[in-house]
Coordinates of C-alpha atoms (C1' of nucleotides) in Angstrom, one line a residue:
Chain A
X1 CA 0.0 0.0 0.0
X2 CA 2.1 2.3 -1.3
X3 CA 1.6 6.6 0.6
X4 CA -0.3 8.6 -1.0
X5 CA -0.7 7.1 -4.7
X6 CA -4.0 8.2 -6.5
X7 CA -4.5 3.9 -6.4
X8 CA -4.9 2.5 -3.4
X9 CA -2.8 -0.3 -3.8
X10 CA -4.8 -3.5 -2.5
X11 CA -7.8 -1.8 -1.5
X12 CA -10.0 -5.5 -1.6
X13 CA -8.0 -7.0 1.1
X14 CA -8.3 -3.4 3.1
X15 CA -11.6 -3.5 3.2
X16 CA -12.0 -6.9 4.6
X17 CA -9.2 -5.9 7.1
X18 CA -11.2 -3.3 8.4
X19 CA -14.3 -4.9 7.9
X20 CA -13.1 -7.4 10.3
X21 CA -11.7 -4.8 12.5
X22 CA -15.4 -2.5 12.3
X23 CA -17.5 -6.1 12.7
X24 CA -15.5 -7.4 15.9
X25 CA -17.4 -5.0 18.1
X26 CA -20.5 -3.9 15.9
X27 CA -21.0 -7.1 14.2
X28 CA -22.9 -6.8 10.6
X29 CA -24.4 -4.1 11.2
X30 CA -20.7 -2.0 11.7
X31 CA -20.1 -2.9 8.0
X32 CA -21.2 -0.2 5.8
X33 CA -19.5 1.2 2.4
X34 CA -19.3 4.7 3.4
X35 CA -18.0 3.6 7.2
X36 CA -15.0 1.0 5.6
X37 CA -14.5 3.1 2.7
X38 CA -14.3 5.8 5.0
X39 CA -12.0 3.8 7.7
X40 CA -9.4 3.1 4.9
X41 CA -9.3 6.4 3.2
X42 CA -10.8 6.4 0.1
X43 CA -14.7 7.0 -1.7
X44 CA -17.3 5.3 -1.1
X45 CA -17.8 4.3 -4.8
X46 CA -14.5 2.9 -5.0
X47 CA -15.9 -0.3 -2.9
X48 CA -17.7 -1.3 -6.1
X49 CA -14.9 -1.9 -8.2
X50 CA -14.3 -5.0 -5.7
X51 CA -17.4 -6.2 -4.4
X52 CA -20.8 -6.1 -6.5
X53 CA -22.2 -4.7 -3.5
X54 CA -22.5 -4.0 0.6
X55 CA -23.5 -8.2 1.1
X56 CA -20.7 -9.1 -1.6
X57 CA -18.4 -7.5 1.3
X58 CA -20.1 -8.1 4.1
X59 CA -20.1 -11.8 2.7
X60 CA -16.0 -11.4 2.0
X61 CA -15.8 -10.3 6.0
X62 CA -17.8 -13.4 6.9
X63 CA -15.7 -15.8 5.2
X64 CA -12.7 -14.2 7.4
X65 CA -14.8 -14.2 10.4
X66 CA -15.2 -18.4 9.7
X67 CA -12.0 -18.9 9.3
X68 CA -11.3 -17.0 13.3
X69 CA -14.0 -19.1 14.5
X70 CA -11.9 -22.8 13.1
X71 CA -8.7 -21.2 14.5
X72 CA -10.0 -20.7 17.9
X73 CA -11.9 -24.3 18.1
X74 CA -8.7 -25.5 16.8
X75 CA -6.8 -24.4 19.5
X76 CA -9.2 -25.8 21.8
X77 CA -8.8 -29.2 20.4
X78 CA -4.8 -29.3 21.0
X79 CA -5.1 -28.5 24.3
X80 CA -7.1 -31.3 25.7
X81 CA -5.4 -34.1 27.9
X82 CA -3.4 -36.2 25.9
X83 CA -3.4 -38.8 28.4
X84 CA -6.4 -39.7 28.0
X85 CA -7.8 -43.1 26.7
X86 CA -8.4 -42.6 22.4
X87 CA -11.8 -43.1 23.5
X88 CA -11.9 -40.7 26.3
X89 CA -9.9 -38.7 23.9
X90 CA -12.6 -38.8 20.6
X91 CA -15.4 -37.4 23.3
X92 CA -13.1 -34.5 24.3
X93 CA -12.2 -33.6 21.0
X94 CA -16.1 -33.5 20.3
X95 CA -16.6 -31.5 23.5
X96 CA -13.9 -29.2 23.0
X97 CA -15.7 -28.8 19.0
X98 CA -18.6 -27.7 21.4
X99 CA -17.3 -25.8 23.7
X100 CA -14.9 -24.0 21.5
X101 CA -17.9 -22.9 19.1
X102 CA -19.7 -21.3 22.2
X103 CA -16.4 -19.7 23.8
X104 CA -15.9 -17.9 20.5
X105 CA -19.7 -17.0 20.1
X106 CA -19.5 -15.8 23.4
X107 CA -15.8 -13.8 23.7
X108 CA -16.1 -12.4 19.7
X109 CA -19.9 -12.1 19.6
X110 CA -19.5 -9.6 16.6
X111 CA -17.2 -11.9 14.5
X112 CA -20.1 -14.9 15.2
X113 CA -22.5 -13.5 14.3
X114 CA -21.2 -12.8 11.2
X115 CA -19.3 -15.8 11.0
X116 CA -22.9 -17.9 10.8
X117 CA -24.1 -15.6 7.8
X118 CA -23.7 -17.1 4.3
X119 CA -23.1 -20.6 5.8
X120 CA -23.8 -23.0 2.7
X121 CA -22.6 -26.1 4.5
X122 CA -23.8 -29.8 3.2
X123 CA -21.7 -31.5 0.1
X124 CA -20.6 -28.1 -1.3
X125 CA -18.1 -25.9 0.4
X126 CA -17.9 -27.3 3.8
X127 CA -17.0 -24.0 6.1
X128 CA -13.8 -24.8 8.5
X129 CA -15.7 -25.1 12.0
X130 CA -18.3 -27.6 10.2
X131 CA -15.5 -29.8 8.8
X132 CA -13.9 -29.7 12.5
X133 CA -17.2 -31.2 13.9
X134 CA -17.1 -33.5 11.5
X135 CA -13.8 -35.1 12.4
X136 CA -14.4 -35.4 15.5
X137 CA -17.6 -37.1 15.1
X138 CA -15.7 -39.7 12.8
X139 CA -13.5 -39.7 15.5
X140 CA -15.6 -41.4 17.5
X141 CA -16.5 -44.2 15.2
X142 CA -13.0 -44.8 14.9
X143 CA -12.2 -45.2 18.1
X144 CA -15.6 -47.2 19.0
X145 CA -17.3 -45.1 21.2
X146 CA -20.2 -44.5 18.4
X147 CA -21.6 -47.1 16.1
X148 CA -21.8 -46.2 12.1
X149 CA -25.1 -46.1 12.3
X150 CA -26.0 -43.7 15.3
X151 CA -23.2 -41.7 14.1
X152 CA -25.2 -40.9 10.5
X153 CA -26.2 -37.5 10.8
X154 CA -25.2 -37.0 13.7
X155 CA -23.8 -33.5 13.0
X156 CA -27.4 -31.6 12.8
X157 CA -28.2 -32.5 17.2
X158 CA -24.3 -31.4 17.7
X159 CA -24.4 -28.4 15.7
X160 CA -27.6 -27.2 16.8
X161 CA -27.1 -27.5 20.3
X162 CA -24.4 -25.9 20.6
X163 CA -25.5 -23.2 18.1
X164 CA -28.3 -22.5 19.8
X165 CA -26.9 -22.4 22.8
X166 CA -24.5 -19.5 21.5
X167 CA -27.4 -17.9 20.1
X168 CA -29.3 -17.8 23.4
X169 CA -26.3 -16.7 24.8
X170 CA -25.2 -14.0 22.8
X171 CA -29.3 -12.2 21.5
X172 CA -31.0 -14.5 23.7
X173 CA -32.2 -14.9 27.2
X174 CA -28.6 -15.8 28.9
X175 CA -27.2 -12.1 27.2
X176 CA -27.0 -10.7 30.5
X177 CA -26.5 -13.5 32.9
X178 CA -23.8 -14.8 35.3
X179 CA -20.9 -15.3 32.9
X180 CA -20.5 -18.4 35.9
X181 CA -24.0 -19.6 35.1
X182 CA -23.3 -19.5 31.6
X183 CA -20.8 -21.6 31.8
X184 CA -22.3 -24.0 33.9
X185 CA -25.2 -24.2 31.4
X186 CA -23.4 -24.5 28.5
X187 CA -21.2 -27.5 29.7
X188 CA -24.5 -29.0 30.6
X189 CA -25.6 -28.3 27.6
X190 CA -22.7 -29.9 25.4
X191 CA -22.9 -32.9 27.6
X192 CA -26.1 -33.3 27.1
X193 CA -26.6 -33.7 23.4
X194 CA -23.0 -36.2 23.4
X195 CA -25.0 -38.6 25.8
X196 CA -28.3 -38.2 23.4
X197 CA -25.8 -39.1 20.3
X198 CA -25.1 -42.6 22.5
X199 CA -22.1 -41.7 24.2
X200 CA -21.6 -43.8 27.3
X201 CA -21.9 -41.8 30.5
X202 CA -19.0 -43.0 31.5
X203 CA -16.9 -41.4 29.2
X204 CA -18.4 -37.8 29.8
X205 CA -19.4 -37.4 33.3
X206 CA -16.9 -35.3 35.3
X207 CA -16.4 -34.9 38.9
X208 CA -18.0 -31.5 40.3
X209 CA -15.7 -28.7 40.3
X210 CA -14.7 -30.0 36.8
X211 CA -11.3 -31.5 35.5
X212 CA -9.2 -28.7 35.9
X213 CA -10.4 -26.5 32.8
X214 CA -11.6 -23.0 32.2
X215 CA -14.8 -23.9 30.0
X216 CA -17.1 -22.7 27.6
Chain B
X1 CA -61.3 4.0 13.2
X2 CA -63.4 7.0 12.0
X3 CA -62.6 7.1 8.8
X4 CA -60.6 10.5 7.8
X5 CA -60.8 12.1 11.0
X6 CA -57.6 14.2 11.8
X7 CA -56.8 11.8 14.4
X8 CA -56.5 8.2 13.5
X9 CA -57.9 6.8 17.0
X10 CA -56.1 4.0 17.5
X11 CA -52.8 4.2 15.8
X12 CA -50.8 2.4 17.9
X13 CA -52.0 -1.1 17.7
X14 CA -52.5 -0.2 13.8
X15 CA -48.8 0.4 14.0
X16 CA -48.4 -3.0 15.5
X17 CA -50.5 -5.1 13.4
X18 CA -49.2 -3.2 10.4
X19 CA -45.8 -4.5 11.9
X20 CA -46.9 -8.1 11.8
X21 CA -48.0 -8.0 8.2
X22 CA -45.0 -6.5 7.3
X23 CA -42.8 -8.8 9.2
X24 CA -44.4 -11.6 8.2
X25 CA -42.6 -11.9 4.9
X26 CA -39.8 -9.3 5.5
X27 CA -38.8 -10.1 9.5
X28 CA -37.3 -7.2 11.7
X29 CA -35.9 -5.5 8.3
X30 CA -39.4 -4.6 6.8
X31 CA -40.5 -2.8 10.2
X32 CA -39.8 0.8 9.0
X33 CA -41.1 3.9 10.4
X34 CA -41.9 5.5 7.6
X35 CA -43.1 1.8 5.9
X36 CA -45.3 1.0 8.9
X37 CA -46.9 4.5 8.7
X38 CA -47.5 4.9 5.2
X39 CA -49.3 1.4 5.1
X40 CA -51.8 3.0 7.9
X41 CA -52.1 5.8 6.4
X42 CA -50.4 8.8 8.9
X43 CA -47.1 10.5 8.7
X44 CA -43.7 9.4 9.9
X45 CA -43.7 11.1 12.9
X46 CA -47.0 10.2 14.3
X47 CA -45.5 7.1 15.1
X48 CA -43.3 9.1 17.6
X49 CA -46.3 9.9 20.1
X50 CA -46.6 5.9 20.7
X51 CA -43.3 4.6 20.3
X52 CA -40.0 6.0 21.5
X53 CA -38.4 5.0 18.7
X54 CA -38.0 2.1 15.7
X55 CA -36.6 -0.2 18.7
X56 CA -39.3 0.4 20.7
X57 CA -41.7 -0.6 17.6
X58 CA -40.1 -3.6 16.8
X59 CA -40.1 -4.8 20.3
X60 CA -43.9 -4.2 20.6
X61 CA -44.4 -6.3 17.4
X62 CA -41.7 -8.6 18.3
X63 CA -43.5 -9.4 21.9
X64 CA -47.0 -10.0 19.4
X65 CA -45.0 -12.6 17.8
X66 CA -43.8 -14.2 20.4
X67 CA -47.2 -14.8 21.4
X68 CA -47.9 -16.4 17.8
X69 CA -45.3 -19.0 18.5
X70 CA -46.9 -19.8 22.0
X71 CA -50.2 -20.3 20.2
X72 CA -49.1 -22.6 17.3
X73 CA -47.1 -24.8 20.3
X74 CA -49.8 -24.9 22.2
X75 CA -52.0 -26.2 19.2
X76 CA -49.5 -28.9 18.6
X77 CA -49.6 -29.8 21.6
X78 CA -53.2 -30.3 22.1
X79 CA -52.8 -32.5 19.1
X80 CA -50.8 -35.3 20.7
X81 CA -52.4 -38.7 21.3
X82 CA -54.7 -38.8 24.4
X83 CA -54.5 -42.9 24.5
X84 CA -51.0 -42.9 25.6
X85 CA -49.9 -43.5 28.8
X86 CA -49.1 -40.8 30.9
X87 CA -45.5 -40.7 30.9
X88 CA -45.5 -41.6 27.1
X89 CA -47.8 -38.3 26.9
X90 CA -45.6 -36.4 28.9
X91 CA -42.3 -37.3 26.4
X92 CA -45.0 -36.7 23.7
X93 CA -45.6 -33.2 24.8
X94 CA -41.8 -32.2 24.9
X95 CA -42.0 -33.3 21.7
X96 CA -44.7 -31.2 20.4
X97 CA -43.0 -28.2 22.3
X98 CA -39.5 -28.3 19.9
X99 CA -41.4 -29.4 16.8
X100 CA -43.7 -26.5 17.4
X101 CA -41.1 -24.3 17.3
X102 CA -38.9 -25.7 15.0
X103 CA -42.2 -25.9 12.8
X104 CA -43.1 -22.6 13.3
X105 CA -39.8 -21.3 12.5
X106 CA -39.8 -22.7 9.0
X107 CA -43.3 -21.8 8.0
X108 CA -43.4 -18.2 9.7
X109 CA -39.6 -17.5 9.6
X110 CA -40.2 -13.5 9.6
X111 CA -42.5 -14.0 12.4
X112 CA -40.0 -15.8 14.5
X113 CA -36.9 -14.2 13.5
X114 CA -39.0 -11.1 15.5
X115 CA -39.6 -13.4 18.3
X116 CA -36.3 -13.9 19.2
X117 CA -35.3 -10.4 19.5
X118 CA -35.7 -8.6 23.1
X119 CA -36.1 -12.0 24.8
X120 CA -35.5 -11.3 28.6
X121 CA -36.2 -15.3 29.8
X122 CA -35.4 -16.2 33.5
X123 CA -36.9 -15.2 37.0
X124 CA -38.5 -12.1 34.5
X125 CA -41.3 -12.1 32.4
X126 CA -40.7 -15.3 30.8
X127 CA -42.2 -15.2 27.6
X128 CA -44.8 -17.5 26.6
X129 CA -42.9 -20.1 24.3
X130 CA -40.4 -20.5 27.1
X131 CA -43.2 -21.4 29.8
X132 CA -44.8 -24.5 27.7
X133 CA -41.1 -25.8 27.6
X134 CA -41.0 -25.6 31.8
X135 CA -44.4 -27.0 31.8
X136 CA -43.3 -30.0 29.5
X137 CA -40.4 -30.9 31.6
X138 CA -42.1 -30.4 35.1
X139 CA -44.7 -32.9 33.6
X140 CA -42.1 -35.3 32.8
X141 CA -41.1 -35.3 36.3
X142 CA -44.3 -35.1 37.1
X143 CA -45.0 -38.8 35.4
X144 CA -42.0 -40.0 36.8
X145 CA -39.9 -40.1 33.4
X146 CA -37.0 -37.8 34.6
X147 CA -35.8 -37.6 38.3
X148 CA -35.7 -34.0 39.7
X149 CA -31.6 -34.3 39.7
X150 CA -31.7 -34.4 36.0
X151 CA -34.8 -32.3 35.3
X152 CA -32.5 -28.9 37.0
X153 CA -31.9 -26.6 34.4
X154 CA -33.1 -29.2 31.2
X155 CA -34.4 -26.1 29.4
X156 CA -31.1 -25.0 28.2
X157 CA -30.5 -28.2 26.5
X158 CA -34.1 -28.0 25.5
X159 CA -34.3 -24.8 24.1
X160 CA -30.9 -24.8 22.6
X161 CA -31.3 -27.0 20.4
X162 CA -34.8 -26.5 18.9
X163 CA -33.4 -22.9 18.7
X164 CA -30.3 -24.0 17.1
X165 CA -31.8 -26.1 14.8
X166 CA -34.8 -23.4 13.8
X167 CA -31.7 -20.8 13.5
X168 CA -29.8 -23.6 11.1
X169 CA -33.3 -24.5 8.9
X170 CA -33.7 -20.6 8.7
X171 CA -30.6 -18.7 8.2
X172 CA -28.3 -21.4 8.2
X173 CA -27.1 -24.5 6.0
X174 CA -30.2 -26.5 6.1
X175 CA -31.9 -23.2 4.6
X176 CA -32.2 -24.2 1.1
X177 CA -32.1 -27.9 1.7
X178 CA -35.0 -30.0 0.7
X179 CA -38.3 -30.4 3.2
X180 CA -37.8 -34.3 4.0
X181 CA -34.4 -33.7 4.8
X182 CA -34.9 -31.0 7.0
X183 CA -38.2 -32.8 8.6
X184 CA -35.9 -36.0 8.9
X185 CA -33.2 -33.8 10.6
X186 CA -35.5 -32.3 13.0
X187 CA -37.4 -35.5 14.3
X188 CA -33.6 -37.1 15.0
X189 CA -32.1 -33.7 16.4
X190 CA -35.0 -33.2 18.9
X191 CA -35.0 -36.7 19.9
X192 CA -31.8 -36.7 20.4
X193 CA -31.9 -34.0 23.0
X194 CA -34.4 -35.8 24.8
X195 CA -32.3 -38.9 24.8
X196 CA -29.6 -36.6 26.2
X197 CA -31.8 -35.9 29.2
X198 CA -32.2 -38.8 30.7
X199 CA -35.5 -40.1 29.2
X200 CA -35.6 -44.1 28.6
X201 CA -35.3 -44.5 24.9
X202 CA -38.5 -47.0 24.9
X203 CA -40.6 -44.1 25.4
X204 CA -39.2 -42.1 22.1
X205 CA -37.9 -45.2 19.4
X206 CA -40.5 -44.4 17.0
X207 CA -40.6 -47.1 14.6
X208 CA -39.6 -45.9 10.9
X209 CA -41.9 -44.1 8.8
X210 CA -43.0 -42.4 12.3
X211 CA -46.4 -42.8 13.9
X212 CA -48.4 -41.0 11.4
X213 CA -47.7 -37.7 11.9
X214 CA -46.8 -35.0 9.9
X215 CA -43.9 -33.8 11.7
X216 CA -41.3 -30.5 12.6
Chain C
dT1 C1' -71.6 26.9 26.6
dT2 C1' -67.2 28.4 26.4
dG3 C1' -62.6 27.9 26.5
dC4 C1' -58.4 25.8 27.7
dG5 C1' -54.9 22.2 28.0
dG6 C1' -53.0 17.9 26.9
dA7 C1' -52.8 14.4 23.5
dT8 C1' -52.2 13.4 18.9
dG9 C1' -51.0 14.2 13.9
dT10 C1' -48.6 17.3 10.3
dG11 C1' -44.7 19.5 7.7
dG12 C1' -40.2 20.5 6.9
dA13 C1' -35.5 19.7 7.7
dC14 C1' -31.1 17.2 8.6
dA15 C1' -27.7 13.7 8.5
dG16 C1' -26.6 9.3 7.1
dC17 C1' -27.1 5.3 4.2
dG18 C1' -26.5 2.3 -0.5
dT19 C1' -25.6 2.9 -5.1
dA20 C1' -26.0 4.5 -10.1
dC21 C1' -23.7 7.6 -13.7
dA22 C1' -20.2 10.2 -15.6
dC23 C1' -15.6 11.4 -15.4
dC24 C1' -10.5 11.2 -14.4
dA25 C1' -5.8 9.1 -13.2
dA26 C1' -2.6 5.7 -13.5
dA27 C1' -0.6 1.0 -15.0
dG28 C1' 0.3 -2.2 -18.7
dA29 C1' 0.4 -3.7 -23.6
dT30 C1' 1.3 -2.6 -28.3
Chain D
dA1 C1' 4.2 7.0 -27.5
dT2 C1' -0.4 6.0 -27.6
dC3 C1' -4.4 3.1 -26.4
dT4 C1' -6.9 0.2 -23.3
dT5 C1' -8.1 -1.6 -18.9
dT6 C1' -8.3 -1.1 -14.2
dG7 C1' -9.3 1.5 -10.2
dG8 C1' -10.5 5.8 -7.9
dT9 C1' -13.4 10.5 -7.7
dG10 C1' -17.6 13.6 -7.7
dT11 C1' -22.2 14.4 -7.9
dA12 C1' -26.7 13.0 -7.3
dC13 C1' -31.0 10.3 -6.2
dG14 C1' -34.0 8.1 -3.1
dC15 C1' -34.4 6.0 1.0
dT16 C1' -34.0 5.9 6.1
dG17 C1' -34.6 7.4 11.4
dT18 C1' -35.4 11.3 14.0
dC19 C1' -35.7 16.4 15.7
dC20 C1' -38.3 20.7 15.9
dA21 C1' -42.1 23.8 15.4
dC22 C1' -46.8 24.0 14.4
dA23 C1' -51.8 22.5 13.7
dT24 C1' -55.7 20.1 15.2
dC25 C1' -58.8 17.7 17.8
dC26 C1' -60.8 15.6 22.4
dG27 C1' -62.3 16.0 27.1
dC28 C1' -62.8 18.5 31.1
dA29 C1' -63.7 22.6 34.0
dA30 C1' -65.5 27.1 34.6

DNA sequence: TTGCGGATGTGGACAGCGTACACCAAAGAT
DNA sequence: ATCTTTGGTGTACGCTGTCCACATCCGCAA
């Protein structure tokens, strides 16, 4: 990006930048031409000659913003207890899909929210968190916790819960709660739905107080 | 109404039921002050002497829909098979609660994109939807299907993932999918939940092809 | 009955938005 | 060295929410 040039330079990649930037604390709604175009120093017109429109960016920011929220679930994942039992370990990679997905929702509420617009998951274009749930459901199978045949489909009760759970949490009835109780609740929450896939309770029910682990 | 008398008489619940019409089809986006006005025939700023501003609108409209999705639960649930036995009713009628909603979010998804907004849930004015939910699960105690130990805080779980799903046939992945699918998805991801609770699978293995119902 | 005050609706204005159209500046190819 | 393509500017239109001053009507009190 070169000082002062009458061309910008790389003014595409700009604008997602400080969509990102706007979005992290305004969410969608922070995204507007004349704010970004504004934000990076240029017209508001000259937007178009990248992105057909305001939901062409705002759709270029959300791709970003999907990318942050499979970073931060990553993360999560390499940090569990490598101790553990491969079985043990499959259903705390799958909580830690869970719980990562809500932790993000909850910490980077403006990036989420965005992040879950334009989500054309299924056989086409599988976005990074979806693909993360995935392994970790095959995980399972692998390691024998989960049959092949209650594992089919088994990504629509895992995804939901734990979506809705960040929804309820973020615009919903949790908003302003105890951050405590939240987390409480949404451990409960991811435990839940693991037992209803047919996970034995054995292999998910932790002492109170928790296994040494900031959650949610 | 009088018909072109200088004042309008009752403008604000015109506003309101203007609002649903509107939202209807367009959700939170097509409430508009000047929109909503000009469809009841006043200017702009008469809207101002009833509402405090757009928010204040669209929560009045919003709370309106929220009792829509109360009332086509509560139908569903009044539909439900009175020759069962009572817990078998009672697992029944959670049922009928998250396909209610799920339902209702697909057919009336303006209307229940509105609903979510401004929900304040908890010791406060719970809104309607979220009191058949408490009554479900306090009847499933009730019948002796879930011990008071697991019942504590079920409607997270509960709601979550109804919501979660609702939110993922609405704005999310499953949005453009085909109808079977989605009614497929939603019959396994709400028993699934209820699985995850505690309840005896007997009392929600339906055999395939369902028990003639048209369901979610 | 008159008149007055509070409630309600009108009219005009302002700032901000997305975006279409015409124009201009610079980079790259011939 | 000129021509074309790419990318940025300037102006303008219609839309939005909202503020201010003013007009009008209803109900109550004198």
């Amino acid at each position: 990006m070169r000082a002062r040039s009458y061309h910008h330079g790389d003014l595409r990649t700009a604008l997602i930048t400080a969509g990102l930037r706007a979005a992290r604390s305004g969410g969608a709604a922070a995204l507007g031409m004349r704010e970004l175009t504004r934000a990076v120093g240029v017209t508001p017109n000259a937007a178009y000659r990248h992105f057909a429109d305001r939901n062409a960016l705002v759709r270029a920011v959300a791709a970003e913003a999907q990318e942050l929220v499979a970073r931060a679930m990553h993360e999560r994942i390499t940090g569990i207890n490598p101790d553990a039992s491969p079985a043990q370990a499959a259903v705390d990679r799958l909580r830690a899909v869970g719980l990562g997905y809500i932790h993000f929702a909850r910490t980077e509420r403006g990036w989420f929210e965005l992040a879950f617009l334009t989500q054309e998951a299924g056989p086409v274009a599988a976005p990074p968190p979806y693909q993360l749930l995935v392994d970790a459901l095959d995980g399972l199978v692998a390691t024998g916790v989960l049959t092949p045949e209650r594992r089919a489909s088994a990504e629509w009760p895992c995804w939901s819960t734990v979506h809705g759970f960040a929804d309820l949490a973020t615009r919903g009835p949790l908003r302003h709660q105890d951050p405590r109780v939240v987390d409480a609740a949404a451990a409960r929450v991811v435990d839940t739905v693991i037992r209803g896939l047919g996970v034995p309770p054995a292999l998910l029910l932790r002492t109170p107080a928790d296994g040494g682990s900031e959650n949610a």
